[in-house]
Amino acid sequence: MSRDSVRRHRDRHLSAALKAVATRRETAGAVKASDRAEELYVKARGILDAAEESGQGSLALAAIKELRATVELLAKLSGELDERPQVNVVNVQSSPEWLAIQARMLEALAPFPDARVAAAGALEELPEVES
């Protein structure tokens, strides 16, 4: 069956009550995840407040745990918390490893003074890398 035939059947043969149910389902699915998370936050916050007022420590801790998870979810949904991998650029030219490589290269070029001078000049001309 094609989508068009199913759509035509729905439009021509479903009762108004069934159409209303389908519309409610579609509308309910349109609620944003952030809105649903906000609702969960409000409910968990209410439970925390009630637990603190009544001195229910274990319930308060459970509510805090749920609030923490909900805040984390909201931060992810809003983009405040970005868990994508990050690449850190390091100033390689001042690292001990790079300085050792540079020294070894210049030592290896000692028998070739012109090449050593040219290599040293080229190394000095390297642009600084921001860290």
mmCIF file of C-alpha atoms in Angstrom:
data_model
loop_
_atom_site.group_PDB
_atom_site.id
_atom_site.type_symbol
_atom_site.label_atom_id
_atom_site.label_comp_id
_atom_site.label_asym_id
_atom_site.label_seq_id
_atom_site.Cartn_x
_atom_site.Cartn_y
_atom_site.Cartn_z
ATOM 1 C CA MET A 1 0.000 0.000 0.000
ATOM 2 C CA SER A 2 1.239 3.451 -0.790
ATOM 3 C CA ARG A 3 1.286 6.362 1.620
ATOM 4 C CA ASP A 4 -1.230 8.188 -0.526
ATOM 5 C CA SER A 5 -3.725 5.331 -0.346
ATOM 6 C CA VAL A 6 -3.374 5.115 3.433
ATOM 7 C CA ARG A 7 -3.807 8.891 3.717
ATOM 8 C CA ARG A 8 -6.920 8.809 1.494
ATOM 9 C CA HIS A 9 -8.391 5.965 3.548
ATOM 10 C CA ARG A 10 -7.705 7.871 6.775
ATOM 11 C CA ASP A 11 -9.265 11.061 5.425
ATOM 12 C CA ARG A 12 -12.379 9.340 4.052
ATOM 13 C CA HIS A 13 -13.109 6.585 6.575
ATOM 14 C CA LEU A 14 -11.831 7.426 10.065
ATOM 15 C CA SER A 15 -14.292 8.818 12.565
ATOM 16 C CA ALA A 16 -13.856 12.290 14.019
ATOM 17 C CA ALA A 17 -12.926 10.743 17.394
ATOM 18 C CA LEU A 18 -10.106 8.675 15.863
ATOM 19 C CA LYS A 19 -8.863 11.706 13.931
ATOM 20 C CA ALA A 20 -8.780 13.679 17.199
ATOM 21 C CA VAL A 21 -6.728 10.933 18.878
ATOM 22 C CA ALA A 22 -4.268 10.932 15.965
ATOM 23 C CA THR A 23 -3.986 14.719 16.130
ATOM 24 C CA ARG A 24 -3.298 14.601 19.888
ATOM 25 C CA ARG A 25 -0.573 11.993 19.347
ATOM 26 C CA GLU A 26 1.065 14.103 16.661
ATOM 27 C CA THR A 27 0.872 17.214 18.860
ATOM 28 C CA ALA A 28 2.228 15.369 21.902
ATOM 29 C CA GLY A 29 5.178 14.175 19.836
ATOM 30 C CA ALA A 30 5.903 17.753 18.846
ATOM 31 C CA VAL A 31 6.753 18.759 22.410
ATOM 32 C CA LYS A 32 10.454 19.499 22.596
ATOM 33 C CA ALA A 33 12.732 17.316 24.662
ATOM 34 C CA SER A 34 13.896 20.421 26.511
ATOM 35 C CA ASP A 35 10.297 21.220 27.516
ATOM 36 C CA ARG A 36 9.814 17.689 28.857
ATOM 37 C CA ALA A 37 13.125 17.926 30.735
ATOM 38 C CA GLU A 38 12.037 21.275 32.214
ATOM 39 C CA GLU A 39 8.833 19.603 33.458
ATOM 40 C CA LEU A 40 10.897 16.840 35.068
ATOM 41 C CA TYR A 41 13.102 19.436 36.723
ATOM 42 C CA VAL A 42 10.102 21.239 38.224
ATOM 43 C CA LYS A 43 8.676 17.966 39.565
ATOM 44 C CA ALA A 44 12.003 16.830 41.040
ATOM 45 C CA ARG A 45 12.524 20.254 42.601
ATOM 46 C CA GLY A 46 9.101 20.012 44.248
ATOM 47 C CA ILE A 47 9.976 16.585 45.648
ATOM 48 C CA LEU A 48 13.284 17.909 46.962
ATOM 49 C CA ASP A 49 11.601 20.856 48.678
ATOM 50 C CA ALA A 50 8.984 18.586 50.288
ATOM 51 C CA ALA A 51 11.631 16.077 51.392
ATOM 52 C CA GLU A 52 13.745 18.804 52.987
ATOM 53 C CA GLU A 53 10.746 20.252 54.806
ATOM 54 C CA SER A 54 9.733 16.851 56.187
ATOM 55 C CA GLY A 55 13.295 15.825 57.072
ATOM 56 C CA GLN A 56 13.417 12.886 54.662
ATOM 57 C CA GLY A 57 17.140 12.827 53.955
ATOM 58 C CA SER A 58 17.230 9.799 51.663
ATOM 59 C CA LEU A 59 14.361 11.126 49.555
ATOM 60 C CA ALA A 60 16.089 14.512 49.382
ATOM 61 C CA LEU A 61 19.298 12.864 48.169
ATOM 62 C CA ALA A 62 17.381 10.911 45.532
ATOM 63 C CA ALA A 63 15.717 14.120 44.358
ATOM 64 C CA ILE A 64 19.089 15.883 44.213
ATOM 65 C CA LYS A 65 20.446 13.042 42.078
ATOM 66 C CA GLU A 66 17.513 13.396 39.679
ATOM 67 C CA LEU A 67 17.911 17.176 39.591
ATOM 68 C CA ARG A 68 21.597 16.821 38.774
ATOM 69 C CA ALA A 69 20.822 14.441 35.918
ATOM 70 C CA THR A 70 18.069 16.719 34.624
ATOM 71 C CA VAL A 71 20.299 19.800 34.758
ATOM 72 C CA GLU A 72 22.955 17.860 32.828
ATOM 73 C CA LEU A 73 20.371 16.837 30.228
ATOM 74 C CA LEU A 74 19.125 20.413 29.881
ATOM 75 C CA ALA A 75 22.691 21.649 29.472
ATOM 76 C CA LYS A 76 23.295 19.104 26.709
ATOM 77 C CA LEU A 77 20.047 20.000 24.952
ATOM 78 C CA SER A 78 20.755 23.732 25.128
ATOM 79 C CA GLY A 79 24.363 23.358 24.001
ATOM 80 C CA GLU A 80 25.822 24.625 27.294
ATOM 81 C CA LEU A 81 27.473 21.259 27.845
ATOM 82 C CA ASP A 82 29.416 20.075 24.833
ATOM 83 C CA GLU A 83 30.832 16.587 25.196
ATOM 84 C CA ARG A 84 32.345 16.400 21.742
ATOM 85 C CA PRO A 85 36.050 15.540 21.742
ATOM 86 C CA GLN A 86 38.319 18.551 22.004
ATOM 87 C CA VAL A 87 41.719 18.983 20.436
ATOM 88 C CA ASN A 88 44.209 20.992 22.456
ATOM 89 C CA VAL A 89 46.944 22.701 20.491
ATOM 90 C CA VAL A 90 50.249 22.913 22.340
ATOM 91 C CA ASN A 91 53.173 25.176 21.541
ATOM 92 C CA VAL A 92 55.358 22.392 20.203
ATOM 93 C CA GLN A 93 58.352 24.615 19.587
ATOM 94 C CA SER A 94 59.016 25.091 23.299
ATOM 95 C CA SER A 95 58.314 21.495 24.317
ATOM 96 C CA PRO A 96 61.257 19.427 25.585
ATOM 97 C CA GLU A 97 60.617 16.824 22.889
ATOM 98 C CA TRP A 98 60.811 19.354 20.069
ATOM 99 C CA LEU A 99 63.932 20.998 21.492
ATOM 100 C CA ALA A 100 65.611 17.561 21.699
ATOM 101 C CA ILE A 101 64.704 16.804 18.065
ATOM 102 C CA GLN A 102 65.988 20.188 16.967
ATOM 103 C CA ALA A 103 69.300 19.673 18.809
ATOM 104 C CA ARG A 104 69.762 16.186 17.325
ATOM 105 C CA MET A 105 69.066 17.478 13.811
ATOM 106 C CA LEU A 106 71.632 20.243 14.155
ATOM 107 C CA GLU A 107 74.178 17.777 15.623
ATOM 108 C CA ALA A 108 73.638 15.446 12.667
ATOM 109 C CA LEU A 109 74.241 18.352 10.297
ATOM 110 C CA ALA A 110 77.518 19.384 12.008
ATOM 111 C CA PRO A 111 79.660 17.808 9.234
ATOM 112 C CA PHE A 112 77.725 19.919 6.704
ATOM 113 C CA PRO A 113 78.079 23.544 7.872
ATOM 114 C CA ASP A 114 76.092 25.094 5.015
ATOM 115 C CA ALA A 115 73.217 22.656 5.502
ATOM 116 C CA ARG A 116 73.340 23.192 9.273
ATOM 117 C CA VAL A 117 73.103 26.976 8.878
ATOM 118 C CA ALA A 118 70.256 26.603 6.381
ATOM 119 C CA ALA A 119 68.355 24.179 8.674
ATOM 120 C CA ALA A 120 68.868 26.398 11.731
ATOM 121 C CA GLY A 121 67.580 29.403 9.794
ATOM 122 C CA ALA A 122 64.543 27.473 8.597
ATOM 123 C CA LEU A 123 63.791 26.306 12.165
ATOM 124 C CA GLU A 124 63.988 29.875 13.468
ATOM 125 C CA GLU A 125 61.568 31.038 10.793
ATOM 126 C CA LEU A 126 58.847 28.618 11.867
ATOM 127 C CA PRO A 127 55.760 30.522 12.993
ATOM 128 C CA GLU A 128 54.911 30.425 16.676
ATOM 129 C CA VAL A 129 51.998 28.133 17.499
ATOM 130 C CA GLU A 130 49.462 29.587 19.936
ATOM 131 C CA SER A 131 48.827 27.425 22.970
#
